[in-house]
PDB file of C-alpha atoms in Angstrom:
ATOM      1  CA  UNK A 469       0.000   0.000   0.000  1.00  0.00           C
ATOM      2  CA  UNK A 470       2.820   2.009   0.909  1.00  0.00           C
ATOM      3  CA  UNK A 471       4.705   2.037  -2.173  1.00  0.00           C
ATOM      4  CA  UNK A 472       2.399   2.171  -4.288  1.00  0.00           C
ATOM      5  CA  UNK A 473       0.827   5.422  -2.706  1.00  0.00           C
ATOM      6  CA  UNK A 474       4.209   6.885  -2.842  1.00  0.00           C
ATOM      7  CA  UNK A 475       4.747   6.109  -6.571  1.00  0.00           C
ATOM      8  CA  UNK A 476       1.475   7.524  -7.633  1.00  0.00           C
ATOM      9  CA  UNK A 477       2.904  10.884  -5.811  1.00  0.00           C
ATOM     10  CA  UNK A 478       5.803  11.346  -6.820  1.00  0.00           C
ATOM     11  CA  UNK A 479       4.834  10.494 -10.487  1.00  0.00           C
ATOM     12  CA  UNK A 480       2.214  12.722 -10.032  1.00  0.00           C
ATOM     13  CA  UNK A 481       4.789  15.356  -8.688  1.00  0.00           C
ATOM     14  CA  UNK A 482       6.831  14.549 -12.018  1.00  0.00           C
ATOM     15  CA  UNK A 483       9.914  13.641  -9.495  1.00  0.00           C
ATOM     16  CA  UNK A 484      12.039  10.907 -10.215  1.00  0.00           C
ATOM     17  CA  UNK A 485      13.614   8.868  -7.736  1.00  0.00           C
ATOM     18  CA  UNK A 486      16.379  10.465  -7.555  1.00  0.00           C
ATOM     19  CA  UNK A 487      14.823  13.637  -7.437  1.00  0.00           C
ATOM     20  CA  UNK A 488      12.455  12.729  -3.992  1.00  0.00           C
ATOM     21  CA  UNK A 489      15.478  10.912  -2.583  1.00  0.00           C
ATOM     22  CA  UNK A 490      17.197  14.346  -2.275  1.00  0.00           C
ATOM     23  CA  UNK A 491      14.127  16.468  -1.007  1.00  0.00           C
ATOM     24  CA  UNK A 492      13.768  13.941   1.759  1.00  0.00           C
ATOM     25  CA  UNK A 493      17.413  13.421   2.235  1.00  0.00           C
ATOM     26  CA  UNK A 494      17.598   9.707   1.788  1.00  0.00           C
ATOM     27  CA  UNK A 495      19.057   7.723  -1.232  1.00  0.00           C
ATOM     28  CA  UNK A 496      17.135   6.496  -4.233  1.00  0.00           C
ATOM     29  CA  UNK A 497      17.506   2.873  -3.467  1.00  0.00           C
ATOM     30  CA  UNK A 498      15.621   3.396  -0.357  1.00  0.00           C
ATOM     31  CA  UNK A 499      12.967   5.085  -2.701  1.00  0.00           C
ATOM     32  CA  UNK A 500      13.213   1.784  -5.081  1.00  0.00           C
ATOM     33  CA  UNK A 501      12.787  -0.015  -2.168  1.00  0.00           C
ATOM     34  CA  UNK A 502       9.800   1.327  -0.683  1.00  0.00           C
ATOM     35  CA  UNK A 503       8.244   1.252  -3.880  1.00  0.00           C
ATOM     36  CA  UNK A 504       8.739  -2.122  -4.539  1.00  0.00           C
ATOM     37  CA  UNK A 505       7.598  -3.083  -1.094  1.00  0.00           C
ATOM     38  CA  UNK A 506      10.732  -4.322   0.545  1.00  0.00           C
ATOM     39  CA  UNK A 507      11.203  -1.633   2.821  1.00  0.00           C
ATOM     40  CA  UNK A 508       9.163   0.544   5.060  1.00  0.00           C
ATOM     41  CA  UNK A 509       9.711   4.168   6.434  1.00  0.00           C
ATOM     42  CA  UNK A 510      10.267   5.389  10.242  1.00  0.00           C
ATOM     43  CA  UNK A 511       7.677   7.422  11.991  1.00  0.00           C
ATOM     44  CA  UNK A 512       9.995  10.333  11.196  1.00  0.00           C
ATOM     45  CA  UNK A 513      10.161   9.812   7.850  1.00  0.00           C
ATOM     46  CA  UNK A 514       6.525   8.731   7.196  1.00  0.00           C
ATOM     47  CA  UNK A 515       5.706  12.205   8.623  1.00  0.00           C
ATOM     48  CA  UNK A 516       8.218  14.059   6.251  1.00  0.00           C
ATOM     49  CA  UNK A 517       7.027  12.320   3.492  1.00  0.00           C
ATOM     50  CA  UNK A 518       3.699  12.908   4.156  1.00  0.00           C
ATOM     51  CA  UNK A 519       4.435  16.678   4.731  1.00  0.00           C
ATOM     52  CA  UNK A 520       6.392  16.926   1.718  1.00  0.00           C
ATOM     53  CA  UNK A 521       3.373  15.795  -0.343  1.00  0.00           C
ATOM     54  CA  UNK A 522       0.465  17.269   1.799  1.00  0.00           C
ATOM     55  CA  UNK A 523      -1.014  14.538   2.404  1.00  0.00           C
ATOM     56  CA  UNK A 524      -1.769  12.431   5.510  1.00  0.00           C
ATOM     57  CA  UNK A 525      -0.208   9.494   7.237  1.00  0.00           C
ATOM     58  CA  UNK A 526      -3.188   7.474   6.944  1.00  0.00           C
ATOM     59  CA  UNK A 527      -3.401   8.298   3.188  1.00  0.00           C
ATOM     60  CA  UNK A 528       0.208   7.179   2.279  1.00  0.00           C
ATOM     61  CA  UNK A 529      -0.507   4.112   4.663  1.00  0.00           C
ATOM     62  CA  UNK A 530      -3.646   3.421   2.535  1.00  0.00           C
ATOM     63  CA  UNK A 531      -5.628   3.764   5.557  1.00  0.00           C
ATOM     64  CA  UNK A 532      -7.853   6.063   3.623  1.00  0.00           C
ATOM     65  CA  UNK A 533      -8.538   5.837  -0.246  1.00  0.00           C
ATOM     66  CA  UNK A 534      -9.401   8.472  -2.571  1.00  0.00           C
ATOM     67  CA  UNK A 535     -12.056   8.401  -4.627  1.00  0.00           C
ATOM     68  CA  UNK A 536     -11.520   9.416  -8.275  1.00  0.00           C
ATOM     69  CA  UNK A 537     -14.924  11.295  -7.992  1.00  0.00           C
ATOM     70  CA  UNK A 538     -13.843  13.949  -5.604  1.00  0.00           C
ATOM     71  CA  UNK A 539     -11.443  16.619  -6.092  1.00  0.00           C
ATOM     72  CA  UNK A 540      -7.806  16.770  -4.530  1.00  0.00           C
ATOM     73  CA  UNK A 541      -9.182  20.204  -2.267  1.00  0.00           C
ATOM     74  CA  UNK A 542     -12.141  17.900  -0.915  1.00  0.00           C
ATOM     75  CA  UNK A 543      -9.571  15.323   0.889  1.00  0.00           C
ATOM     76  CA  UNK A 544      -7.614  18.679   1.550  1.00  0.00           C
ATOM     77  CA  UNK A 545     -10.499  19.518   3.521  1.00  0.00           C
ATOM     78  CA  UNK A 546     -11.450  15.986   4.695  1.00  0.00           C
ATOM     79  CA  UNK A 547      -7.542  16.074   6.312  1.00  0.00           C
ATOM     80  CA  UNK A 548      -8.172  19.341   7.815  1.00  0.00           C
ATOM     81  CA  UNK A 549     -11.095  18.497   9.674  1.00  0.00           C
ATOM     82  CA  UNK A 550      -9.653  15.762  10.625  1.00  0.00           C
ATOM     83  CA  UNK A 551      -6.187  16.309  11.878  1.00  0.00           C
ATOM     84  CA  UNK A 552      -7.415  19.508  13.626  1.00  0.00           C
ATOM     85  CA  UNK A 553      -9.775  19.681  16.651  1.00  0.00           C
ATOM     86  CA  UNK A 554     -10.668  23.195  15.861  1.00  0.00           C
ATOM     87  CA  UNK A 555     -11.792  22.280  11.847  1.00  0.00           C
ATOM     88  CA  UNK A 556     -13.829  19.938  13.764  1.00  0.00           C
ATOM     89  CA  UNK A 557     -15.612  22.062  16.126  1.00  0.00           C
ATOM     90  CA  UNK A 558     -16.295  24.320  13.724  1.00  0.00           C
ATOM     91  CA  UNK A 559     -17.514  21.524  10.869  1.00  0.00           C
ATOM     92  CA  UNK A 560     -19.579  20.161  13.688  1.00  0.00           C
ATOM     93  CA  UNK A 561     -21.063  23.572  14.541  1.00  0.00           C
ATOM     94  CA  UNK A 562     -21.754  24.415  11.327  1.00  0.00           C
ATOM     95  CA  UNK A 563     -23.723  21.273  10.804  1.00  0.00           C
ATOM     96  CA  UNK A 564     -26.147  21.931  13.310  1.00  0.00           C
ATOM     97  CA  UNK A 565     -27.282  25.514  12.213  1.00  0.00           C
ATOM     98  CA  UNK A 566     -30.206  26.367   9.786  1.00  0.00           C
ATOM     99  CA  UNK A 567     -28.937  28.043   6.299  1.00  0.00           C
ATOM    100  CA  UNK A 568     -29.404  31.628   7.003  1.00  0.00           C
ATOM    101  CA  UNK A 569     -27.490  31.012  10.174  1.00  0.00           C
ATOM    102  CA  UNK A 570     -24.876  29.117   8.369  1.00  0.00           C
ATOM    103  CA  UNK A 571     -25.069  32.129   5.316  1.00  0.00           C
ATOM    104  CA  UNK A 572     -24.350  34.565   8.348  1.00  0.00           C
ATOM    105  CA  UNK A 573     -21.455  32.775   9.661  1.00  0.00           C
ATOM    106  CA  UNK A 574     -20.014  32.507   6.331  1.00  0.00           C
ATOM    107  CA  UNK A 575     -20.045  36.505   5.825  1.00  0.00           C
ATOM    108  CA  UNK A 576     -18.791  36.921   9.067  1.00  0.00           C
ATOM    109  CA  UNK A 577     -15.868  34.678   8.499  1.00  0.00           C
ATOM    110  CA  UNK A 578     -15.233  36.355   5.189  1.00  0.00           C
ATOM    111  CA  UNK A 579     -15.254  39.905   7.067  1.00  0.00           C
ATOM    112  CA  UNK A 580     -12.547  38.332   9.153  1.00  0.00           C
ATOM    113  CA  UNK A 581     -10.628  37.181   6.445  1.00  0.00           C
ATOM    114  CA  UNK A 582     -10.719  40.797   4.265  1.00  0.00           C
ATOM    115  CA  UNK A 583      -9.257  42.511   7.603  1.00  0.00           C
TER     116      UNK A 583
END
């Protein structure tokens, strides 16, 4: 799952090897290797891969699988709510409210963002 998760990024990045090797600081054979399957990645470096790609650990551990039907800013969002108690609070919040009270909170975010 693994490997092949980190292929599809990195061709998807247009990176070779080589090229990913360097940005995470590890040789390409250790890139070869996780891609075939015969190695696996640290904590450490599951995290800095992940963060190098913007993606999450679960995703690159094929804990969660995308769906060809959404678009890469809906898991963007998905992975915010997720990984951040506040995104939730607010998602959860904003589930419970009527339109025009959703509408409102929308313009008042917006306000806050334009200041």
């Amino acid at each position: 799952m693994f490997g092949n998760a980190l292929k599809e990024l990195r061709k998807k990045h247009n990176l070779s090897q080589k090229d990913l090797a360097k940005e995470i600081d590890v040789a390409p054979s250790t890139i070869s290797m996780y891609e075939m399957g015969n190695r696996s990645p640290n904590d450490e470096l599951l995290k800095k891969i992940a963060t190098y790609f913007d993606v999450s650990t679960d995703y690159l551990l094929g804990h969660i699988r995308k769906n060809d039907n959404y678009s890469d800013d809906t898991y963007e969002y998905l992975e915010k709510i997720r990984s951040d108690q506040d995104m939730r609070i607010l998602f959860k919040l904003a589930s419970k409210v009527n339109k025009d009270q959703l509408n409102l909170a929308i313009k008042f975010l917006e306000m806050m963002e334009n200041e």
